[in-house]
Each structure stands twice: as C-alpha cells, then as structure tokens.
JSON list of C-alpha atoms in Angstrom, two decimals:
[
{"chain": "A", "resi": 582, "resn": "ARG", "atom": "CA", "xyz": [112.08, 11.07, 135.37]},
{"chain": "A", "resi": 583, "resn": "ILE", "atom": "CA", "xyz": [112.77, 14.49, 136.86]},
{"chain": "A", "resi": 584, "resn": "LEU", "atom": "CA", "xyz": [116.52, 13.81, 136.69]},
{"chain": "A", "resi": 585, "resn": "ILE", "atom": "CA", "xyz": [116.28, 12.65, 133.07]},
{"chain": "A", "resi": 586, "resn": "SER", "atom": "CA", "xyz": [114.16, 15.68, 132.21]},
{"chain": "A", "resi": 587, "resn": "ARG", "atom": "CA", "xyz": [116.61, 18.09, 133.83]},
{"chain": "A", "resi": 588, "resn": "THR", "atom": "CA", "xyz": [119.57, 16.35, 132.20]},
{"chain": "A", "resi": 589, "resn": "GLY", "atom": "CA", "xyz": [117.92, 16.67, 128.82]},
{"chain": "A", "resi": 590, "resn": "LEU", "atom": "CA", "xyz": [117.24, 20.35, 129.46]},
{"chain": "A", "resi": 591, "resn": "ILE", "atom": "CA", "xyz": [120.84, 20.92, 130.54]},
{"chain": "A", "resi": 592, "resn": "ILE", "atom": "CA", "xyz": [122.11, 19.18, 127.40]},
{"chain": "A", "resi": 593, "resn": "LEU", "atom": "CA", "xyz": [119.77, 21.29, 125.24]},
{"chain": "A", "resi": 594, "resn": "VAL", "atom": "CA", "xyz": [120.87, 24.54, 126.90]},
{"chain": "A", "resi": 595, "resn": "ALA", "atom": "CA", "xyz": [124.54, 23.55, 126.61]},
{"chain": "A", "resi": 596, "resn": "ALA", "atom": "CA", "xyz": [124.06, 22.73, 122.93]},
{"chain": "A", "resi": 597, "resn": "LEU", "atom": "CA", "xyz": [122.40, 26.11, 122.34]},
{"chain": "A", "resi": 598, "resn": "VAL", "atom": "CA", "xyz": [125.22, 27.93, 124.16]},
{"chain": "A", "resi": 599, "resn": "ILE", "atom": "CA", "xyz": [127.89, 26.07, 122.20]},
{"chain": "A", "resi": 600, "resn": "SER", "atom": "CA", "xyz": [126.04, 26.78, 118.97]},
{"chain": "A", "resi": 601, "resn": "ALA", "atom": "CA", "xyz": [125.76, 30.50, 119.83]},
{"chain": "A", "resi": 602, "resn": "ILE", "atom": "CA", "xyz": [129.45, 30.71, 120.71]},
{"chain": "A", "resi": 603, "resn": "ASN", "atom": "CA", "xyz": [130.29, 28.98, 117.46]},
{"chain": "A", "resi": 604, "resn": "ILE", "atom": "CA", "xyz": [128.14, 31.40, 115.47]},
{"chain": "A", "resi": 605, "resn": "ILE", "atom": "CA", "xyz": [129.62, 34.58, 116.97]},
{"chain": "A", "resi": 606, "resn": "SER", "atom": "CA", "xyz": [133.25, 33.38, 117.09]},
{"chain": "A", "resi": 607, "resn": "LEU", "atom": "CA", "xyz": [135.54, 34.87, 114.48]},
{"chain": "A", "resi": 608, "resn": "SER", "atom": "CA", "xyz": [138.51, 33.40, 112.66]},
{"chain": "A", "resi": 609, "resn": "LYS", "atom": "CA", "xyz": [141.68, 35.43, 112.15]},
{"chain": "A", "resi": 610, "resn": "GLN", "atom": "CA", "xyz": [141.90, 34.15, 108.56]},
{"chain": "A", "resi": 611, "resn": "VAL", "atom": "CA", "xyz": [140.33, 36.66, 106.19]},
{"chain": "A", "resi": 612, "resn": "ARG", "atom": "CA", "xyz": [139.13, 35.86, 102.69]},
{"chain": "A", "resi": 613, "resn": "VAL", "atom": "CA", "xyz": [139.84, 38.65, 100.19]},
{"chain": "A", "resi": 614, "resn": "VAL", "atom": "CA", "xyz": [137.53, 39.47, 97.28]},
{"chain": "A", "resi": 615, "resn": "SER", "atom": "CA", "xyz": [138.55, 42.09, 94.74]},
{"chain": "A", "resi": 616, "resn": "LEU", "atom": "CA", "xyz": [135.75, 44.24, 93.30]},
{"chain": "A", "resi": 617, "resn": "SER", "atom": "CA", "xyz": [138.08, 45.67, 90.65]},
{"chain": "A", "resi": 618, "resn": "SER", "atom": "CA", "xyz": [137.70, 44.35, 87.14]},
{"chain": "A", "resi": 619, "resn": "GLU", "atom": "CA", "xyz": [139.92, 41.32, 86.63]},
{"chain": "A", "resi": 620, "resn": "SER", "atom": "CA", "xyz": [140.61, 42.43, 83.06]},
{"chain": "A", "resi": 621, "resn": "ALA", "atom": "CA", "xyz": [141.88, 45.79, 84.33]},
{"chain": "A", "resi": 622, "resn": "ASN", "atom": "CA", "xyz": [144.40, 44.09, 86.63]},
{"chain": "A", "resi": 623, "resn": "THR", "atom": "CA", "xyz": [144.64, 47.13, 88.86]},
{"chain": "A", "resi": 624, "resn": "LEU", "atom": "CA", "xyz": [145.77, 45.58, 92.15]},
{"chain": "A", "resi": 625, "resn": "LEU", "atom": "CA", "xyz": [149.26, 46.81, 93.04]},
{"chain": "A", "resi": 626, "resn": "HIS", "atom": "CA", "xyz": [149.78, 44.17, 95.72]},
{"chain": "A", "resi": 627, "resn": "THR", "atom": "CA", "xyz": [148.93, 40.49, 95.66]},
{"chain": "A", "resi": 628, "resn": "GLN", "atom": "CA", "xyz": [145.70, 39.41, 97.30]},
{"chain": "A", "resi": 629, "resn": "SER", "atom": "CA", "xyz": [147.76, 37.48, 99.85]},
{"chain": "A", "resi": 630, "resn": "GLY", "atom": "CA", "xyz": [149.46, 40.77, 100.79]},
{"chain": "A", "resi": 631, "resn": "TYR", "atom": "CA", "xyz": [146.11, 42.39, 101.59]},
{"chain": "A", "resi": 632, "resn": "GLN", "atom": "CA", "xyz": [145.01, 39.20, 103.36]},
{"chain": "A", "resi": 633, "resn": "ASP", "atom": "CA", "xyz": [148.09, 39.09, 105.60]},
{"chain": "A", "resi": 634, "resn": "ALA", "atom": "CA", "xyz": [147.59, 42.74, 106.58]},
{"chain": "A", "resi": 635, "resn": "ALA", "atom": "CA", "xyz": [143.94, 42.13, 107.49]},
{"chain": "A", "resi": 636, "resn": "ASN", "atom": "CA", "xyz": [144.87, 39.00, 109.46]},
{"chain": "A", "resi": 637, "resn": "ASP", "atom": "CA", "xyz": [147.48, 40.97, 111.42]},
{"chain": "A", "resi": 638, "resn": "LEU", "atom": "CA", "xyz": [145.01, 43.73, 112.26]},
{"chain": "A", "resi": 639, "resn": "LEU", "atom": "CA", "xyz": [142.46, 41.20, 113.51]},
{"chain": "A", "resi": 640, "resn": "ALA", "atom": "CA", "xyz": [145.08, 39.51, 115.67]},
{"chain": "A", "resi": 641, "resn": "LYS", "atom": "CA", "xyz": [146.08, 42.77, 117.38]},
{"chain": "A", "resi": 642, "resn": "SER", "atom": "CA", "xyz": [143.11, 42.89, 119.74]},
{"chain": "A", "resi": 643, "resn": "LYS", "atom": "CA", "xyz": [141.31, 40.26, 121.81]},
{"chain": "A", "resi": 644, "resn": "TRP", "atom": "CA", "xyz": [138.09, 42.15, 121.08]},
{"chain": "A", "resi": 645, "resn": "ASN", "atom": "CA", "xyz": [138.37, 40.91, 117.50]},
{"chain": "A", "resi": 646, "resn": "ASN", "atom": "CA", "xyz": [137.73, 37.31, 118.58]},
{"chain": "A", "resi": 647, "resn": "ASN", "atom": "CA", "xyz": [133.99, 37.54, 117.98]},
{"chain": "A", "resi": 648, "resn": "LYS", "atom": "CA", "xyz": [131.47, 39.21, 115.70]},
{"chain": "A", "resi": 649, "resn": "ILE", "atom": "CA", "xyz": [129.93, 41.30, 118.46]},
{"chain": "A", "resi": 650, "resn": "THR", "atom": "CA", "xyz": [132.95, 43.29, 119.63]},
{"chain": "A", "resi": 651, "resn": "VAL", "atom": "CA", "xyz": [135.12, 43.35, 116.50]},
{"chain": "A", "resi": 652, "resn": "ASN", "atom": "CA", "xyz": [135.68, 46.88, 115.20]},
{"chain": "A", "resi": 653, "resn": "THR", "atom": "CA", "xyz": [135.42, 46.47, 111.43]},
{"chain": "A", "resi": 654, "resn": "ASN", "atom": "CA", "xyz": [135.38, 50.23, 110.78]},
{"chain": "A", "resi": 655, "resn": "GLU", "atom": "CA", "xyz": [138.75, 50.68, 112.44]},
{"chain": "A", "resi": 656, "resn": "ILE", "atom": "CA", "xyz": [140.23, 47.78, 110.50]},
{"chain": "A", "resi": 657, "resn": "ASN", "atom": "CA", "xyz": [138.88, 49.23, 107.25]},
{"chain": "A", "resi": 658, "resn": "GLN", "atom": "CA", "xyz": [140.47, 52.60, 108.01]},
{"chain": "A", "resi": 659, "resn": "GLN", "atom": "CA", "xyz": [143.80, 51.01, 108.92]},
{"chain": "A", "resi": 660, "resn": "LEU", "atom": "CA", "xyz": [143.83, 49.08, 105.64]},
{"chain": "A", "resi": 661, "resn": "LEU", "atom": "CA", "xyz": [143.09, 52.22, 103.62]},
{"chain": "A", "resi": 662, "resn": "LYS", "atom": "CA", "xyz": [145.91, 54.00, 105.43]},
{"chain": "A", "resi": 663, "resn": "LYS", "atom": "CA", "xyz": [148.35, 51.16, 104.83]},
{"chain": "A", "resi": 664, "resn": "PHE", "atom": "CA", "xyz": [147.35, 50.74, 101.18]},
{"chain": "A", "resi": 665, "resn": "PRO", "atom": "CA", "xyz": [146.64, 54.21, 99.66]},
{"chain": "A", "resi": 666, "resn": "GLU", "atom": "CA", "xyz": [145.92, 52.61, 96.31]},
{"chain": "A", "resi": 667, "resn": "LEU", "atom": "CA", "xyz": [142.69, 51.13, 97.67]},
{"chain": "A", "resi": 668, "resn": "SER", "atom": "CA", "xyz": [139.64, 53.25, 96.97]},
{"chain": "A", "resi": 669, "resn": "SER", "atom": "CA", "xyz": [137.56, 51.09, 99.31]},
{"chain": "A", "resi": 670, "resn": "ALA", "atom": "CA", "xyz": [138.04, 48.34, 101.90]},
{"chain": "A", "resi": 671, "resn": "ASN", "atom": "CA", "xyz": [135.06, 46.70, 103.57]},
{"chain": "A", "resi": 672, "resn": "LEU", "atom": "CA", "xyz": [135.48, 43.88, 106.09]},
{"chain": "A", "resi": 673, "resn": "THR", "atom": "CA", "xyz": [132.18, 41.99, 106.40]},
{"chain": "A", "resi": 674, "resn": "LEU", "atom": "CA", "xyz": [131.08, 39.36, 108.89]},
{"chain": "A", "resi": 675, "resn": "PRO", "atom": "CA", "xyz": [129.11, 36.45, 107.40]},
{"chain": "A", "resi": 676, "resn": "LEU", "atom": "CA", "xyz": [126.21, 35.13, 109.47]},
{"chain": "A", "resi": 677, "resn": "PHE", "atom": "CA", "xyz": [127.19, 31.49, 109.74]},
{"chain": "A", "resi": 678, "resn": "SER", "atom": "CA", "xyz": [130.82, 31.29, 108.64]},
{"chain": "A", "resi": 679, "resn": "LYS", "atom": "CA", "xyz": [133.68, 32.11, 111.00]},
{"chain": "A", "resi": 680, "resn": "HIS", "atom": "CA", "xyz": [135.80, 33.61, 108.25]},
{"chain": "A", "resi": 681, "resn": "PRO", "atom": "CA", "xyz": [135.39, 37.38, 107.64]},
{"chain": "A", "resi": 682, "resn": "VAL", "atom": "CA", "xyz": [135.42, 38.55, 104.03]},
{"chain": "A", "resi": 683, "resn": "LEU", "atom": "CA", "xyz": [137.37, 41.62, 102.92]},
{"chain": "A", "resi": 684, "resn": "TYR", "atom": "CA", "xyz": [136.01, 43.33, 99.83]},
{"chain": "A", "resi": 685, "resn": "ILE", "atom": "CA", "xyz": [138.58, 45.65, 98.25]},
{"chain": "A", "resi": 686, "resn": "GLU", "atom": "CA", "xyz": [138.59, 47.97, 95.27]},
{"chain": "A", "resi": 687, "resn": "SER", "atom": "CA", "xyz": [141.68, 49.64, 93.87]},
{"chain": "A", "resi": 688, "resn": "SER", "atom": "CA", "xyz": [142.07, 52.97, 92.15]},
{"chain": "A", "resi": 689, "resn": "GLU", "atom": "CA", "xyz": [143.09, 52.48, 88.53]},
{"chain": "A", "resi": 690, "resn": "PRO", "atom": "CA", "xyz": [146.83, 53.14, 87.99]},
{"chain": "A", "resi": 691, "resn": "ALA", "atom": "CA", "xyz": [147.47, 55.54, 85.11]},
{"chain": "A", "resi": 692, "resn": "LEU", "atom": "CA", "xyz": [151.25, 55.97, 84.93]},
{"chain": "A", "resi": 693, "resn": "ILE", "atom": "CA", "xyz": [154.54, 55.74, 86.78]},
{"chain": "A", "resi": 694, "resn": "LEU", "atom": "CA", "xyz": [156.11, 59.06, 87.67]},
{"chain": "A", "resi": 695, "resn": "HIS", "atom": "CA", "xyz": [159.89, 59.01, 88.12]},
{"chain": "A", "resi": 696, "resn": "THR", "atom": "CA", "xyz": [161.32, 61.75, 90.33]},
{"chain": "A", "resi": 697, "resn": "PRO", "atom": "CA", "xyz": [164.88, 62.24, 91.64]},
{"chain": "A", "resi": 698, "resn": "GLU", "atom": "CA", "xyz": [163.73, 60.86, 95.00]},
{"chain": "A", "resi": 699, "resn": "ALA", "atom": "CA", "xyz": [161.68, 57.82, 93.92]},
{"chain": "A", "resi": 700, "resn": "SER", "atom": "CA", "xyz": [159.19, 56.41, 91.44]},
{"chain": "A", "resi": 701, "resn": "PHE", "atom": "CA", "xyz": [155.47, 56.55, 92.18]},
{"chain": "A", "resi": 702, "resn": "VAL", "atom": "CA", "xyz": [152.38, 54.93, 90.76]},
{"chain": "A", "resi": 703, "resn": "VAL", "atom": "CA", "xyz": [149.84, 57.66, 89.95]},
{"chain": "A", "resi": 704, "resn": "ASP", "atom": "CA", "xyz": [146.12, 57.07, 89.36]},
{"chain": "A", "resi": 705, "resn": "ASN", "atom": "CA", "xyz": [143.71, 58.58, 86.84]},
{"chain": "A", "resi": 706, "resn": "LYS", "atom": "CA", "xyz": [142.95, 61.49, 89.17]},
{"chain": "A", "resi": 707, "resn": "GLY", "atom": "CA", "xyz": [146.64, 62.38, 89.46]},
{"chain": "A", "resi": 708, "resn": "LYS", "atom": "CA", "xyz": [147.01, 61.06, 93.02]},
{"chain": "A", "resi": 709, "resn": "ALA", "atom": "CA", "xyz": [150.26, 59.37, 94.05]},
{"chain": "A", "resi": 710, "resn": "LEU", "atom": "CA", "xyz": [149.14, 55.93, 95.16]},
{"chain": "A", "resi": 711, "resn": "VAL", "atom": "CA", "xyz": [152.31, 54.22, 96.28]},
{"chain": "A", "resi": 712, "resn": "ASN", "atom": "CA", "xyz": [156.09, 54.19, 96.01]},
{"chain": "A", "resi": 713, "resn": "GLN", "atom": "CA", "xyz": [157.06, 51.69, 93.34]},
{"chain": "A", "resi": 714, "resn": "GLU", "atom": "CA", "xyz": [159.97, 50.39, 95.41]},
{"chain": "A", "resi": 715, "resn": "GLY", "atom": "CA", "xyz": [159.11, 47.11, 97.08]},
{"chain": "A", "resi": 716, "resn": "LEU", "atom": "CA", "xyz": [156.01, 46.54, 94.97]},
{"chain": "A", "resi": 717, "resn": "PRO", "atom": "CA", "xyz": [155.45, 43.40, 92.98]},
{"chain": "A", "resi": 718, "resn": "ASP", "atom": "CA", "xyz": [156.52, 43.84, 89.36]},
{"chain": "A", "resi": 719, "resn": "VAL", "atom": "CA", "xyz": [154.25, 46.58, 87.97]},
{"chain": "A", "resi": 720, "resn": "THR", "atom": "CA", "xyz": [155.67, 46.35, 84.46]},
{"chain": "A", "resi": 721, "resn": "ALA", "atom": "CA", "xyz": [152.93, 43.82, 83.74]},
{"chain": "A", "resi": 722, "resn": "LEU", "atom": "CA", "xyz": [150.47, 46.71, 83.93]},
{"chain": "A", "resi": 723, "resn": "SER", "atom": "CA", "xyz": [152.18, 48.35, 80.91]},
{"chain": "A", "resi": 724, "resn": "LEU", "atom": "CA", "xyz": [151.86, 51.82, 82.42]},
{"chain": "A", "resi": 725, "resn": "PRO", "atom": "CA", "xyz": [153.32, 54.89, 80.68]},
{"chain": "A", "resi": 726, "resn": "GLN", "atom": "CA", "xyz": [156.61, 56.01, 82.25]},
{"chain": "A", "resi": 727, "resn": "VAL", "atom": "CA", "xyz": [157.02, 59.76, 82.85]},
{"chain": "A", "resi": 728, "resn": "THR", "atom": "CA", "xyz": [160.19, 61.40, 84.18]},
{"chain": "A", "resi": 729, "resn": "ASP", "atom": "CA", "xyz": [159.74, 64.61, 86.15]},
{"chain": "A", "resi": 730, "resn": "GLN", "atom": "CA", "xyz": [162.34, 67.37, 85.92]},
{"chain": "A", "resi": 731, "resn": "SER", "atom": "CA", "xyz": [159.99, 70.17, 86.98]},
{"chain": "A", "resi": 732, "resn": "GLY", "atom": "CA", "xyz": [160.45, 69.60, 90.70]},
{"chain": "A", "resi": 733, "resn": "ILE", "atom": "CA", "xyz": [157.07, 68.16, 91.62]},
{"chain": "A", "resi": 734, "resn": "LYS", "atom": "CA", "xyz": [156.86, 67.48, 95.35]},
{"chain": "A", "resi": 735, "resn": "VAL", "atom": "CA", "xyz": [155.26, 64.09, 95.76]},
{"chain": "A", "resi": 736, "resn": "GLU", "atom": "CA", "xyz": [153.32, 63.04, 98.84]},
{"chain": "A", "resi": 737, "resn": "LEU", "atom": "CA", "xyz": [151.57, 59.69, 98.97]},
{"chain": "A", "resi": 738, "resn": "ASN", "atom": "CA", "xyz": [147.79, 59.88, 98.76]},
{"chain": "A", "resi": 739, "resn": "LYS", "atom": "CA", "xyz": [148.07, 63.48, 97.52]},
{"chain": "A", "resi": 740, "resn": "GLN", "atom": "CA", "xyz": [147.44, 64.86, 94.04]},
{"chain": "A", "resi": 741, "resn": "VAL", "atom": "CA", "xyz": [150.67, 65.43, 92.10]},
{"chain": "A", "resi": 742, "resn": "LEU", "atom": "CA", "xyz": [149.22, 65.96, 88.61]},
{"chain": "A", "resi": 743, "resn": "THR", "atom": "CA", "xyz": [145.84, 67.15, 87.44]},
{"chain": "A", "resi": 744, "resn": "SER", "atom": "CA", "xyz": [143.38, 64.67, 85.96]},
{"chain": "A", "resi": 745, "resn": "ASP", "atom": "CA", "xyz": [143.59, 66.72, 82.73]},
{"chain": "A", "resi": 746, "resn": "ASN", "atom": "CA", "xyz": [147.36, 66.16, 82.64]},
{"chain": "A", "resi": 747, "resn": "ILE", "atom": "CA", "xyz": [146.84, 62.43, 83.13]},
{"chain": "A", "resi": 748, "resn": "ASN", "atom": "CA", "xyz": [144.22, 62.26, 80.39]},
{"chain": "A", "resi": 749, "resn": "PHE", "atom": "CA", "xyz": [146.44, 64.27, 78.03]},
{"chain": "A", "resi": 750, "resn": "ILE", "atom": "CA", "xyz": [149.39, 61.92, 78.55]},
{"chain": "A", "resi": 751, "resn": "LYS", "atom": "CA", "xyz": [147.19, 58.85, 78.01]},
{"chain": "A", "resi": 752, "resn": "VAL", "atom": "CA", "xyz": [145.76, 60.35, 74.81]},
{"chain": "A", "resi": 753, "resn": "VAL", "atom": "CA", "xyz": [149.28, 61.10, 73.50]},
{"chain": "A", "resi": 754, "resn": "VAL", "atom": "CA", "xyz": [150.36, 57.52, 74.15]},
{"chain": "A", "resi": 755, "resn": "ALA", "atom": "CA", "xyz": [147.22, 56.11, 72.52]},
{"chain": "A", "resi": 756, "resn": "GLN", "atom": "CA", "xyz": [147.47, 58.33, 69.43]},
{"chain": "A", "resi": 757, "resn": "LEU", "atom": "CA", "xyz": [151.13, 57.49, 68.91]},
{"chain": "A", "resi": 758, "resn": "ALA", "atom": "CA", "xyz": [150.37, 53.79, 69.30]},
{"chain": "A", "resi": 759, "resn": "ALA", "atom": "CA", "xyz": [147.61, 54.13, 66.69]},
{"chain": "A", "resi": 760, "resn": "LYS", "atom": "CA", "xyz": [150.30, 55.45, 64.31]},
{"chain": "A", "resi": 761, "resn": "ASN", "atom": "CA", "xyz": [152.57, 52.50, 65.19]},
{"chain": "A", "resi": 762, "resn": "LYS", "atom": "CA", "xyz": [154.95, 54.81, 67.04]},
{"chain": "A", "resi": 763, "resn": "SER", "atom": "CA", "xyz": [156.59, 53.53, 70.21]},
{"chain": "A", "resi": 764, "resn": "VAL", "atom": "CA", "xyz": [157.36, 55.99, 72.99]},
{"chain": "A", "resi": 765, "resn": "ASN", "atom": "CA", "xyz": [160.97, 56.01, 74.14]},
{"chain": "A", "resi": 766, "resn": "THR", "atom": "CA", "xyz": [160.79, 58.65, 76.86]},
{"chain": "A", "resi": 767, "resn": "MET", "atom": "CA", "xyz": [158.28, 61.11, 78.26]},
{"chain": "A", "resi": 768, "resn": "THR", "atom": "CA", "xyz": [159.55, 64.01, 80.34]},
{"chain": "A", "resi": 769, "resn": "LEU", "atom": "CA", "xyz": [158.04, 66.88, 82.25]},
{"chain": "A", "resi": 770, "resn": "PRO", "atom": "CA", "xyz": [160.79, 69.50, 81.82]},
{"chain": "A", "resi": 771, "resn": "ILE", "atom": "CA", "xyz": [161.49, 72.54, 83.93]},
{"chain": "A", "resi": 772, "resn": "ALA", "atom": "CA", "xyz": [159.31, 74.60, 81.59]},
{"chain": "A", "resi": 773, "resn": "SER", "atom": "CA", "xyz": [155.78, 74.85, 82.94]},
{"chain": "A", "resi": 774, "resn": "SER", "atom": "CA", "xyz": [152.96, 72.72, 81.51]},
{"chain": "A", "resi": 775, "resn": "GLU", "atom": "CA", "xyz": [155.11, 70.96, 78.93]},
{"chain": "A", "resi": 776, "resn": "LEU", "atom": "CA", "xyz": [155.49, 67.31, 77.97]},
{"chain": "A", "resi": 777, "resn": "ASP", "atom": "CA", "xyz": [158.51, 66.24, 75.90]},
{"chain": "A", "resi": 778, "resn": "VAL", "atom": "CA", "xyz": [158.26, 62.92, 74.08]},
{"chain": "A", "resi": 779, "resn": "THR", "atom": "CA", "xyz": [160.93, 61.00, 72.18]},
{"chain": "A", "resi": 780, "resn": "LEU", "atom": "CA", "xyz": [160.15, 58.02, 69.97]},
{"chain": "A", "resi": 781, "resn": "VAL", "atom": "CA", "xyz": [161.98, 54.76, 69.48]},
{"chain": "A", "resi": 782, "resn": "GLY", "atom": "CA", "xyz": [164.25, 55.03, 66.45]},
{"chain": "A", "resi": 783, "resn": "GLU", "atom": "CA", "xyz": [163.79, 58.79, 66.09]},
{"chain": "A", "resi": 784, "resn": "SER", "atom": "CA", "xyz": [166.25, 61.55, 67.01]},
{"chain": "A", "resi": 785, "resn": "TYR", "atom": "CA", "xyz": [163.79, 64.42, 67.39]},
{"chain": "A", "resi": 786, "resn": "THR", "atom": "CA", "xyz": [161.74, 65.46, 70.42]},
{"chain": "A", "resi": 787, "resn": "ILE", "atom": "CA", "xyz": [158.02, 66.24, 70.26]},
{"chain": "A", "resi": 788, "resn": "LYS", "atom": "CA", "xyz": [157.06, 69.08, 72.58]},
{"chain": "A", "resi": 789, "resn": "PHE", "atom": "CA", "xyz": [153.48, 69.24, 73.79]},
{"chain": "A", "resi": 790, "resn": "ASN", "atom": "CA", "xyz": [151.85, 71.97, 75.77]},
{"chain": "A", "resi": 791, "resn": "LEU", "atom": "CA", "xyz": [149.74, 70.27, 78.43]},
{"chain": "A", "resi": 792, "resn": "ARG", "atom": "CA", "xyz": [147.10, 72.93, 77.89]},
{"chain": "A", "resi": 793, "resn": "ARG", "atom": "CA", "xyz": [147.34, 72.97, 74.09]},
{"chain": "A", "resi": 794, "resn": "ASP", "atom": "CA", "xyz": [149.36, 71.06, 71.47]},
{"chain": "A", "resi": 795, "resn": "ARG", "atom": "CA", "xyz": [151.99, 73.00, 69.54]}
]
C-alpha cells in the first residue's frame, strides 16, 4: 500500500511538473495581429514578413524558450527598429497557448517622396518610414507621388516634411479629384515652400505656395 501510495504521488508530481513545463514553454512561431484598420490597408510589409522577423528574434536566444525568461521588451524594440513604419509592436504571451501573439500597428502612409537618391514612403506626420526599394508593391495604396528637387536630406524615421505640408498636398489632390482632374506630376522645386502640379492632358503648371495658395 505504501509503495502504491508513493507511486501515485510520484505520478501526480510528475504530471504537475510536465504540465507546468508545458504551460511556460514558448513556441518560436509567432501569430501576428494587425491593429491597423483593414480598410486603410496601411501595412507596408506582408504579415508573414513581420512574423518571420519576430520568429528570428525569438530564435536568437535560448532564454526565449519559455515565458519566464523571454525578453519581450527587447524584441519589441528590435522590431520597431527594423520596421520604422510601425508605430507600435507588442509581443504578448498567452496564458495557456505556446504561441506568442504580436500585435502591430502601422503609421498611415501619406505619399511617396522621390529624391535623386531613392524613393521613400512618408507618413501623415512627414516622417520617412521606409525606402520603397524592396517593398511589396505599394502602388495598391494609391499614394500621391511627389518629386523633390529642393534637396531635402532624407533619413529614415526622421521628419522630412512638416505635417502641414503633407496635409496641404493631400488637400490639393482631393480638390483636384473632386473637379475630375487627374494629377500628372507633383514637384517640390528649388524655390522654397512651393509645390508645382501638372495635370493629365494639360500643358500648364499650377504653382502653389505651401504656406498660401497663389
């Protein structure tokens, strides 16, 4: 009886240990959930791209094998550094599931700025989010295209245009569209605070002052 009792206790303890290990163990396969509006379609990379990056970061350290020692804050910061277009990245650890969940939110792209060096996606605050080269096709976002001739020095994750400039350009595009006018080109010329716009099928150029129409 004593042997049976001890064996039962050992089995119970072993089952509890195995259950505890199973609860705290962590899979290297992350599930990605976008908090951005689906209708806005603001993600510049595919969800699988963000997922692969998170999986790689988890796999870099043996301390990421369980929920107790995993450093989610460091992983979040690394993801924000790798993907400047993300306004937030939050890796969470579910209580019972082994699979961590990555909640991401992207800044809303406003336009594509073409410079002599490269083309950059710029958000509503005027911050350069990412170099367009190597991105999935962003033409599906139907972003305004602006060519810079003024010599703007672009650094990723830094402001290259003011939010007022961005809003002005978006208003110009919207007002022209309301008049059934299609934009052919938009250019920031060497002249300070100016936006030159040409229309499809028209030979003239409309010159706007970014501080005041003229």
